GROMACS .gro file of C-alpha atoms in nm:
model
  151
    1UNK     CA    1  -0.925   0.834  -1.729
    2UNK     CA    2  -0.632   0.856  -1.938
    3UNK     CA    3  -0.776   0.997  -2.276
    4UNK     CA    4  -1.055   1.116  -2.471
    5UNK     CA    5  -1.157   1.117  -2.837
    6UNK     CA    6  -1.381   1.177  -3.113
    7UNK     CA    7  -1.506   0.834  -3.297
    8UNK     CA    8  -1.748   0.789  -3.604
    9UNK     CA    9  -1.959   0.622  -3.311
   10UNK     CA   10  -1.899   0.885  -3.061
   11UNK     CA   11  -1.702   0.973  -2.756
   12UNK     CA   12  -1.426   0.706  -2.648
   13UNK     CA   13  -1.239   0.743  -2.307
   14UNK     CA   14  -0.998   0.538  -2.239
   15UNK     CA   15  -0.899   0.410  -1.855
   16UNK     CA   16  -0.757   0.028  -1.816
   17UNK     CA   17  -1.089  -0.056  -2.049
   18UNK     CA   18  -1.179   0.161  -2.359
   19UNK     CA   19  -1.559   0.274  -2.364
   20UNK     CA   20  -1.751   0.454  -2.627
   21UNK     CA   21  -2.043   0.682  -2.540
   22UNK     CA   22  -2.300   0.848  -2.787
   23UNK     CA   23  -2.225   1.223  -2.707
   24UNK     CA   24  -2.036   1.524  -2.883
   25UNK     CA   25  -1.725   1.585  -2.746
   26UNK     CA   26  -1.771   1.917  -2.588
   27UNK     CA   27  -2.141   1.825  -2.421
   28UNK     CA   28  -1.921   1.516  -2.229
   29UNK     CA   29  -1.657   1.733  -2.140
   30UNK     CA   30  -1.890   1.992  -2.041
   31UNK     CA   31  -2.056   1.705  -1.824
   32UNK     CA   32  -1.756   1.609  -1.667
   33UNK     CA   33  -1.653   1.943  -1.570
   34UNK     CA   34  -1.996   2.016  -1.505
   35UNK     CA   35  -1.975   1.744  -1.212
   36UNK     CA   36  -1.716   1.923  -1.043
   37UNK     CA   37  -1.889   2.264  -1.010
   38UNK     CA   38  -1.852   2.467  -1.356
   39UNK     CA   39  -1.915   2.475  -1.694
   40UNK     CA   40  -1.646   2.360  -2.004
   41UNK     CA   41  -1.621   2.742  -2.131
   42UNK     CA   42  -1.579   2.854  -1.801
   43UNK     CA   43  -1.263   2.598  -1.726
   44UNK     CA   44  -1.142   2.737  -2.048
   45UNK     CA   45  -1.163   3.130  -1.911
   46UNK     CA   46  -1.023   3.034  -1.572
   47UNK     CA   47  -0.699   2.868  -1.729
   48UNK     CA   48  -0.627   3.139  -1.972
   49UNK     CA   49  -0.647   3.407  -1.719
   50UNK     CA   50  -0.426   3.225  -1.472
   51UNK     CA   51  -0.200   3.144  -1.749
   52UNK     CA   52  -0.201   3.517  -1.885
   53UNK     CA   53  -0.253   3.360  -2.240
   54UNK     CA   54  -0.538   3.338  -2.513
   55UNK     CA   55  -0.601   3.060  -2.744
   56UNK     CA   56  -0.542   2.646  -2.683
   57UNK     CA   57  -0.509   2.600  -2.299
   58UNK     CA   58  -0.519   2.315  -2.120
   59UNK     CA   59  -0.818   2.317  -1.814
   60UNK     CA   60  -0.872   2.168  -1.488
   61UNK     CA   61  -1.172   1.952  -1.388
   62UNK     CA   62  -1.095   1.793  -1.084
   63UNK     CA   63  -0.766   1.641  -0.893
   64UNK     CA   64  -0.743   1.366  -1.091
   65UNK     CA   65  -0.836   1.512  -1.445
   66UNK     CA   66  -0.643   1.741  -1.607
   67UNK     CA   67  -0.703   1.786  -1.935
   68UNK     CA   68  -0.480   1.944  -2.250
   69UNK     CA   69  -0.518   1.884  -2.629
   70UNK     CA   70  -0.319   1.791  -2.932
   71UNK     CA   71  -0.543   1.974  -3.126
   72UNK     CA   72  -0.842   2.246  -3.191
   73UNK     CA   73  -1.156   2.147  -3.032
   74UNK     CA   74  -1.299   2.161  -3.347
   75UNK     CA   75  -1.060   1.933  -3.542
   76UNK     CA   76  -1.174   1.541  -3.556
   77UNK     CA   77  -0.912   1.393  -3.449
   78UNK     CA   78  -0.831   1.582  -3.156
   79UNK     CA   79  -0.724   1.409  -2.869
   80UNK     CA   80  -0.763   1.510  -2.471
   81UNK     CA   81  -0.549   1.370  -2.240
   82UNK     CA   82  -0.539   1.340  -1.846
   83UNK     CA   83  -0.219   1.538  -1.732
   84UNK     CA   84  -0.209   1.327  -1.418
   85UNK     CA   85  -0.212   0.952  -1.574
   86UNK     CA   86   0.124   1.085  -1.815
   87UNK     CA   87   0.440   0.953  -1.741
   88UNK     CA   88   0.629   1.108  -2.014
   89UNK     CA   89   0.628   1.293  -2.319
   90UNK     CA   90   0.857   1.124  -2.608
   91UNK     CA   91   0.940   1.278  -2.978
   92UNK     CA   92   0.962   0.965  -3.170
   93UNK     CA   93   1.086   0.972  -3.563
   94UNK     CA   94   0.828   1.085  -3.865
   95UNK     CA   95   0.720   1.403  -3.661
   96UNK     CA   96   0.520   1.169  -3.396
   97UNK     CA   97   0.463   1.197  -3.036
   98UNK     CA   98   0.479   0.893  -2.774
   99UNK     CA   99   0.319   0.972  -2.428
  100UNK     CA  100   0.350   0.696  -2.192
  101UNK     CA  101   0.092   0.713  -1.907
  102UNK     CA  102   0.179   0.610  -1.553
  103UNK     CA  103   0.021   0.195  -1.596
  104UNK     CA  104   0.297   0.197  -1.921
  105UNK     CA  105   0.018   0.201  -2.157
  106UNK     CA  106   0.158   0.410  -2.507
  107UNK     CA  107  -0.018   0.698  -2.713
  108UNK     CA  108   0.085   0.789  -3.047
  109UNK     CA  109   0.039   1.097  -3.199
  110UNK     CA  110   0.107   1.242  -3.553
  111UNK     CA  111   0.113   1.642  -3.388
  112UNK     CA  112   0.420   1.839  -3.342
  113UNK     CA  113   0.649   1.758  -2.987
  114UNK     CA  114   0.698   2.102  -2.975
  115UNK     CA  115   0.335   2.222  -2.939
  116UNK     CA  116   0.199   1.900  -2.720
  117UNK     CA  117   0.480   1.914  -2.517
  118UNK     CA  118   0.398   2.324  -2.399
  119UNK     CA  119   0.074   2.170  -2.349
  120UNK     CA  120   0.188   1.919  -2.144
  121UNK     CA  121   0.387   2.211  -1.950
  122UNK     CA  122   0.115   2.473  -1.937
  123UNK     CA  123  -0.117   2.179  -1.752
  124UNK     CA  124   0.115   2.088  -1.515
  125UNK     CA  125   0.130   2.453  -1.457
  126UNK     CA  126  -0.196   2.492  -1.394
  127UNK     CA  127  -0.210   2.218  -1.161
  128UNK     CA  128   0.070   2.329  -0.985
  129UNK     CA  129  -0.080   2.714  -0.935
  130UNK     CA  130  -0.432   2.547  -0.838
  131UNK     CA  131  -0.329   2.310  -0.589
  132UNK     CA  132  -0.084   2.546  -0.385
  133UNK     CA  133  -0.386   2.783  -0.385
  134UNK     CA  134  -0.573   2.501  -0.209
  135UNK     CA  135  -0.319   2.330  -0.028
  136UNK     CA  136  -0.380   2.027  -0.154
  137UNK     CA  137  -0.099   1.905  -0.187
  138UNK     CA  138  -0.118   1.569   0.029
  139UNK     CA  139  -0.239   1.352  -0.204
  140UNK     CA  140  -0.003   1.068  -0.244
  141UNK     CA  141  -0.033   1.102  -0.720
  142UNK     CA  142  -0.035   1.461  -0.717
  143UNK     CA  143   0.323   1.458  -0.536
  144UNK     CA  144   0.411   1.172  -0.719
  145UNK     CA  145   0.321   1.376  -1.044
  146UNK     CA  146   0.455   1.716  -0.918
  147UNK     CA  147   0.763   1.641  -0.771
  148UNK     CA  148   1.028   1.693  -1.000
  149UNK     CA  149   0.824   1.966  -1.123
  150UNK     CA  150   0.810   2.162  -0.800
  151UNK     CA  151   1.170   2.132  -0.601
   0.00000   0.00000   0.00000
């Protein structure tokens, strides 16, 4: 999964085909994280202790979701997106944000580079501190996606 948003019509994640579910946002990401063996809120707890920080973190589901946010929860347009499908993250003219996932497919965002791209940073972070705690670091995307980040 690359993203995931808020629609009039509902939830809409977005892989190599776009889907739209009838769910809140928070209820499907509490599902999701729910599926790998804890709740949304407590995702959110675990990521701002291990990042020593309060207020928007990104949060870890599983080994192949990721998840950080251009925006409050709360806000309507917010947008979720998978820390382990992005390429790169691009400032663009007109204040906007490009992220380019790893298939080449484009986002683009009208949110500050500045403030997605710590984000972006704080996930990878997270990812990073999880995954040497578990030694999982064998899987072929994950040091693909960390290494530049790591050596």
């Amino acid at each position: 999964m690359k993203y995931v948003k808020r629609t009039i019509q509902g939830i809409q994640t977005k892989d190599y085909v776009s889907e739209v579910e009838n769910s809140s946002l928070k209820s499907f990401l509490n599902r999701l994280c729910l599926m790998n063996g804890s709740t949304y809120d407590g995702r959110i707890e675990s990521s701002k202790f291990l990042l020593h920080t309060k207020g928007l973190v990104p949060f870890y589901v599983s080994n192949e979701m990721v998840f950080f946010s251009s925006k409050n929860i709360r806000e309507f347009d917010v947008i979720f997106i998978n820390t382990i499908r992005v390429l790169k993250v691009v400032s663009v003219t007109n204040g906007k944000v490009k992220i380019v996932f790893d298939d080449l497919d484009e986002l683009l965002l009208n949110v500050s580079f500045n403030k997605l791209y710590r984000q972006y940073m704080l996930s990878k972070e997270i990812l990073k501190r999880l995954l040497w705690k578990r030694k999982c670091l064998h899987l072929p995307y994950i040091n693909r996606f960390l290494h530049g980040y790591l050596v």
